[in-house]
Tab-separated table of C-alpha atoms in Angstrom:
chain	number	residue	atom	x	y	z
Q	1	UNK	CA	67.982	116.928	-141.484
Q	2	UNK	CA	69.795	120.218	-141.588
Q	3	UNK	CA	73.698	119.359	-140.775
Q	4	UNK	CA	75.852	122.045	-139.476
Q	5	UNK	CA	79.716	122.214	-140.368
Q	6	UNK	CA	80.681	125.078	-138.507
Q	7	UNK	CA	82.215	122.811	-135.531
Q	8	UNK	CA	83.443	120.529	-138.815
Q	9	UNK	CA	85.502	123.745	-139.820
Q	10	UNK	CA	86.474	124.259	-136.510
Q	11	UNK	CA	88.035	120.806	-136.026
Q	12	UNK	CA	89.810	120.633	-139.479
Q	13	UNK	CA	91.474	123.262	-138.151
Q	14	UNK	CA	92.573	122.002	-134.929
Q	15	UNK	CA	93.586	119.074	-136.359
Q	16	UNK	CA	95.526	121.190	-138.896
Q	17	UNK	CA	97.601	122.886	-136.370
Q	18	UNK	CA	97.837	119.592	-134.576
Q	19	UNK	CA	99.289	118.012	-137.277
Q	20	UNK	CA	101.853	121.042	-137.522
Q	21	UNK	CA	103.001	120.308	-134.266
Q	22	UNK	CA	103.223	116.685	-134.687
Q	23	UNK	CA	105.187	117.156	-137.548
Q	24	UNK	CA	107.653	119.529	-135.377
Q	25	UNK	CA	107.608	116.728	-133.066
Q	26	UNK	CA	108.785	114.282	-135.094
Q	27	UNK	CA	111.200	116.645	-136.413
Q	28	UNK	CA	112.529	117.570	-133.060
Q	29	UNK	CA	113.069	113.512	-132.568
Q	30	UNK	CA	114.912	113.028	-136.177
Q	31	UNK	CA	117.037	115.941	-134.854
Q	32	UNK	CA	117.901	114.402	-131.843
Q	33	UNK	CA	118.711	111.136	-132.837
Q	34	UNK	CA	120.791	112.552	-135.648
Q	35	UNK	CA	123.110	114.542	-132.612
Q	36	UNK	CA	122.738	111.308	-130.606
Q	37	UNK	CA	124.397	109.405	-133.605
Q	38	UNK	CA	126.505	111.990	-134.238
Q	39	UNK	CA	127.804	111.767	-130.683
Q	40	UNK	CA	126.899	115.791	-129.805
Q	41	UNK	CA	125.391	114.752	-126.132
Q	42	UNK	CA	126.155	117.837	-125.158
Q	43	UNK	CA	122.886	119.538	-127.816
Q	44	UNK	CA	120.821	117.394	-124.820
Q	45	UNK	CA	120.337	120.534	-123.310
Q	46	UNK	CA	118.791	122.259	-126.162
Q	47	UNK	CA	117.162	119.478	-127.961
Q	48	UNK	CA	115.413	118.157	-124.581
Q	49	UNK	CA	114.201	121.561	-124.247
Q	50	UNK	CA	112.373	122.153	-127.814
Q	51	UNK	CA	111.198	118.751	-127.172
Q	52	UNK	CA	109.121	119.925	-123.818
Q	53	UNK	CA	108.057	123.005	-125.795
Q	54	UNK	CA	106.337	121.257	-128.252
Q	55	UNK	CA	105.053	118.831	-125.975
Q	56	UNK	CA	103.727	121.698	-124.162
Q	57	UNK	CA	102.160	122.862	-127.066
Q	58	UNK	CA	100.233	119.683	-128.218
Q	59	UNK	CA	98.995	119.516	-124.720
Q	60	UNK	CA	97.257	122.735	-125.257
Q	61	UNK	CA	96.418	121.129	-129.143
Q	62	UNK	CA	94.546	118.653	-127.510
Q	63	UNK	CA	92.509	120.423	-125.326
Q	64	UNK	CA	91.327	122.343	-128.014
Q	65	UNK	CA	90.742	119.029	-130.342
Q	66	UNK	CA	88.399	117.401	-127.210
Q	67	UNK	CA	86.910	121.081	-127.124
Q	68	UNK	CA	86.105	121.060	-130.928
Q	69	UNK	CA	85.537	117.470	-131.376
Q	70	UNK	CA	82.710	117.828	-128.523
Q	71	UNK	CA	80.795	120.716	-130.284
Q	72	UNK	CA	80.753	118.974	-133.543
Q	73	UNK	CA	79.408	115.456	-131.854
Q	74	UNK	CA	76.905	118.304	-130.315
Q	75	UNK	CA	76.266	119.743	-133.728
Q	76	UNK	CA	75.957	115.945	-135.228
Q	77	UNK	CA	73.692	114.540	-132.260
Q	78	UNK	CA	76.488	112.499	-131.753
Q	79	UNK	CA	77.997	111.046	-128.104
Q	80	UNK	CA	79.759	113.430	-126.152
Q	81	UNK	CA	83.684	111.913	-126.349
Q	82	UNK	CA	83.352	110.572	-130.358
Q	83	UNK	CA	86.179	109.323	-131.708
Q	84	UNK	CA	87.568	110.748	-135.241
Q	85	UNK	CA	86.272	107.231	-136.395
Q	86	UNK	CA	83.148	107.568	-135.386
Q	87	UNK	CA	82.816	111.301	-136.063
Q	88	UNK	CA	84.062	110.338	-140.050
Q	89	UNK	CA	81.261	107.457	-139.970
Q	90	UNK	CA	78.189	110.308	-138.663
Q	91	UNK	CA	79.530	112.836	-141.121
Q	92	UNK	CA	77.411	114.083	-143.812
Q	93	UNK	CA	77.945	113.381	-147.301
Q	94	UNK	CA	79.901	115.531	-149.279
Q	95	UNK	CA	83.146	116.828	-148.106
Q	96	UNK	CA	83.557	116.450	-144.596
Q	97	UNK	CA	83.839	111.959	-144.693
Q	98	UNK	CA	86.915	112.837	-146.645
Q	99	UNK	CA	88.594	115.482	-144.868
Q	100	UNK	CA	87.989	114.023	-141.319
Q	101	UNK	CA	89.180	110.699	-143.117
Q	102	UNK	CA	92.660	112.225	-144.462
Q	103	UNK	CA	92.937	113.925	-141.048
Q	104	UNK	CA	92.764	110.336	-139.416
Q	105	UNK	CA	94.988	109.018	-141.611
Q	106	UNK	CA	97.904	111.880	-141.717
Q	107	UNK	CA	97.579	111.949	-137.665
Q	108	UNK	CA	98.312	108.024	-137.875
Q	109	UNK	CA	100.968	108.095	-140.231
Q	110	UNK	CA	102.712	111.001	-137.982
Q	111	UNK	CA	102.015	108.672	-134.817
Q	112	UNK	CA	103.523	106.091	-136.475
Q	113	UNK	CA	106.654	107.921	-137.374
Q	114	UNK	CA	106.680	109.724	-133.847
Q	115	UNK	CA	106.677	106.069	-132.086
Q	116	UNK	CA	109.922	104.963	-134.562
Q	117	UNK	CA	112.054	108.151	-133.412
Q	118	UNK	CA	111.527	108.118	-129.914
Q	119	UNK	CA	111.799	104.071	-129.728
Q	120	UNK	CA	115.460	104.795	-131.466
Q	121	UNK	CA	116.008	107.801	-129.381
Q	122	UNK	CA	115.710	105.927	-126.183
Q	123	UNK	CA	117.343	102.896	-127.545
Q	124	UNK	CA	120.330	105.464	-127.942
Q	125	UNK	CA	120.171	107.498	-124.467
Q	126	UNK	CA	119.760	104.091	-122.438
Q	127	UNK	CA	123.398	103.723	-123.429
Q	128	UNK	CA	125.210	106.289	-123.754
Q	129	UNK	CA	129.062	106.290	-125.042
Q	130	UNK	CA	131.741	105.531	-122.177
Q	131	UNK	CA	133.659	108.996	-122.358
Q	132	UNK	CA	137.167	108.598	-121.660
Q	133	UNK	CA	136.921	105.644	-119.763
Q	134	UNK	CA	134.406	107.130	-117.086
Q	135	UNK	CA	131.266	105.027	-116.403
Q	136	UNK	CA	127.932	106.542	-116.903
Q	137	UNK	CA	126.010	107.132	-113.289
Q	138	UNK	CA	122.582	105.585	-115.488
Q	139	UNK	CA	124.374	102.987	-115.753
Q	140	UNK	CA	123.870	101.995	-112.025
Q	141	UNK	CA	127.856	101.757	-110.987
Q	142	UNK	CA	128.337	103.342	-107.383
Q	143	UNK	CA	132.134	104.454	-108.281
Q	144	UNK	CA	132.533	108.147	-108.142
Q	145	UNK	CA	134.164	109.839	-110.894
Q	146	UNK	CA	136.837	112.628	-109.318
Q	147	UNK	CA	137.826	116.139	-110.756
Q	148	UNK	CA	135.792	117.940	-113.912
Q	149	UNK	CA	135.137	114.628	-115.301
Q	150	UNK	CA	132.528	114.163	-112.487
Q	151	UNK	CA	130.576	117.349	-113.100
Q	152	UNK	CA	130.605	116.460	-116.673
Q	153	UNK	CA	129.400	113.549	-116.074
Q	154	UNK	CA	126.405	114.681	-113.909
Q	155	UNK	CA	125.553	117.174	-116.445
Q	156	UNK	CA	125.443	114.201	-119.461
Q	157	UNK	CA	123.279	111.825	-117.546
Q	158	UNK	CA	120.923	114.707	-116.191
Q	159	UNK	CA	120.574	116.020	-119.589
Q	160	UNK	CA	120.222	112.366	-121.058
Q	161	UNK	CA	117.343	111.664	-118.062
Q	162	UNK	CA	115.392	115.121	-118.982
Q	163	UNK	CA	115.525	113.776	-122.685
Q	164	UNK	CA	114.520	110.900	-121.872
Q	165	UNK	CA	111.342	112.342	-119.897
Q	166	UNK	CA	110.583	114.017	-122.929
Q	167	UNK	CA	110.775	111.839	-125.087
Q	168	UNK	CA	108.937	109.193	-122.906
Q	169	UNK	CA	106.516	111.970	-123.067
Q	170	UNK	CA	105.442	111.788	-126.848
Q	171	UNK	CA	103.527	108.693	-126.374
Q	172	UNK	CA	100.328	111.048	-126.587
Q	173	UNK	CA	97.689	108.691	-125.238
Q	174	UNK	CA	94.891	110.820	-126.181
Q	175	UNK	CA	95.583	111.420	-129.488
Q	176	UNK	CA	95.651	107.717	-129.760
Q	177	UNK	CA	91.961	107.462	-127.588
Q	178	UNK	CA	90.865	109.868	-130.137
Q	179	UNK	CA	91.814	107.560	-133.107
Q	180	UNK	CA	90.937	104.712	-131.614
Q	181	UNK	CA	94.600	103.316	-132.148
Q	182	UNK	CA	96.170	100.863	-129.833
């Protein structure tokens, strides 16, 4: 049997870049949580948004992974939606059981560290510090706040709810499907 490994080549290197941006990901989360802790709410704004950026990005990641993963189960008369798993098991000796392998493995590991930073980031934006006495509107008090203190406090909890989306957001289901994790 005459295996092909140009779609082999062509998923390393998805996975490559995916990894990249997972690695940005979790780098974006480390760098929240460090202003979080740090008490700079007010970086929300701009960590929220590089958060949805590379979000963005891995969206487009994955289409291409499910693109290239397809054309090498193709190539490797394999089901149409294989899992990395089961692509690694199908491979052909040589090369490729170990490359697909340490892909598995360094997309886990990132998962893994992904899940710890945005479990602590939202453990950290679900309760925000009481500025100057005024109540947070997350958490659920009807008072109204008068004055500046009331914008600034609609600007806090509407950046800490759009970092919370996007953080809520890195759960990356099919990246998990595609490992066969959870």
């Amino acid at each position: 049997m005459n295996w092909g490994t140009v779609g082999a080549d062509e998923l390393s290197a998805t996975l490559w870049r995916e990894r990249r941006q997972l690695d940005f990901l979790l780098f974006l989360l480390e760098t929240q949580l460090l202003h979080l802790r740090a008490g700079n709410w007010h970086r929300l704004t701009f960590t929220a948004a590089e958060l949805e950026k590379v979000l963005e990005n891995l969206r487009f990641e994955s289409l291409a992974r499910g693109v290239e993963a397809s054309a090498l189960a193709a190539e490797w008369k394999a089901p149409d939606q294989s899992t990395l798993p089961s692509l690694i098991s199908l491979a052909p000796p040589g090369l490729w059981p170990e490359l697909l392998d340490d892909h598995c493995r360094g997309l886990t590991a990132l998962l893994a560290g992904i899940d710890l930073a945005a479990a602590r980031n939202i453990e950290l934006l679900k309760a925000p510090p009481d500025e100057a006495g005024i109540p947070s509107l997350a958490s659920g008090t009807n008072e109204a706040p008068g004055g500046d203190a009331d914008l600034d406090l609609l600007a806090r909890d509407a950046n800490i709810q759009r970092a919370l989306a996007a953080v809520r957001s890195a759960t990356l289901p099919t990246l998990r499907d595609f490992l066969e994790l959870d």
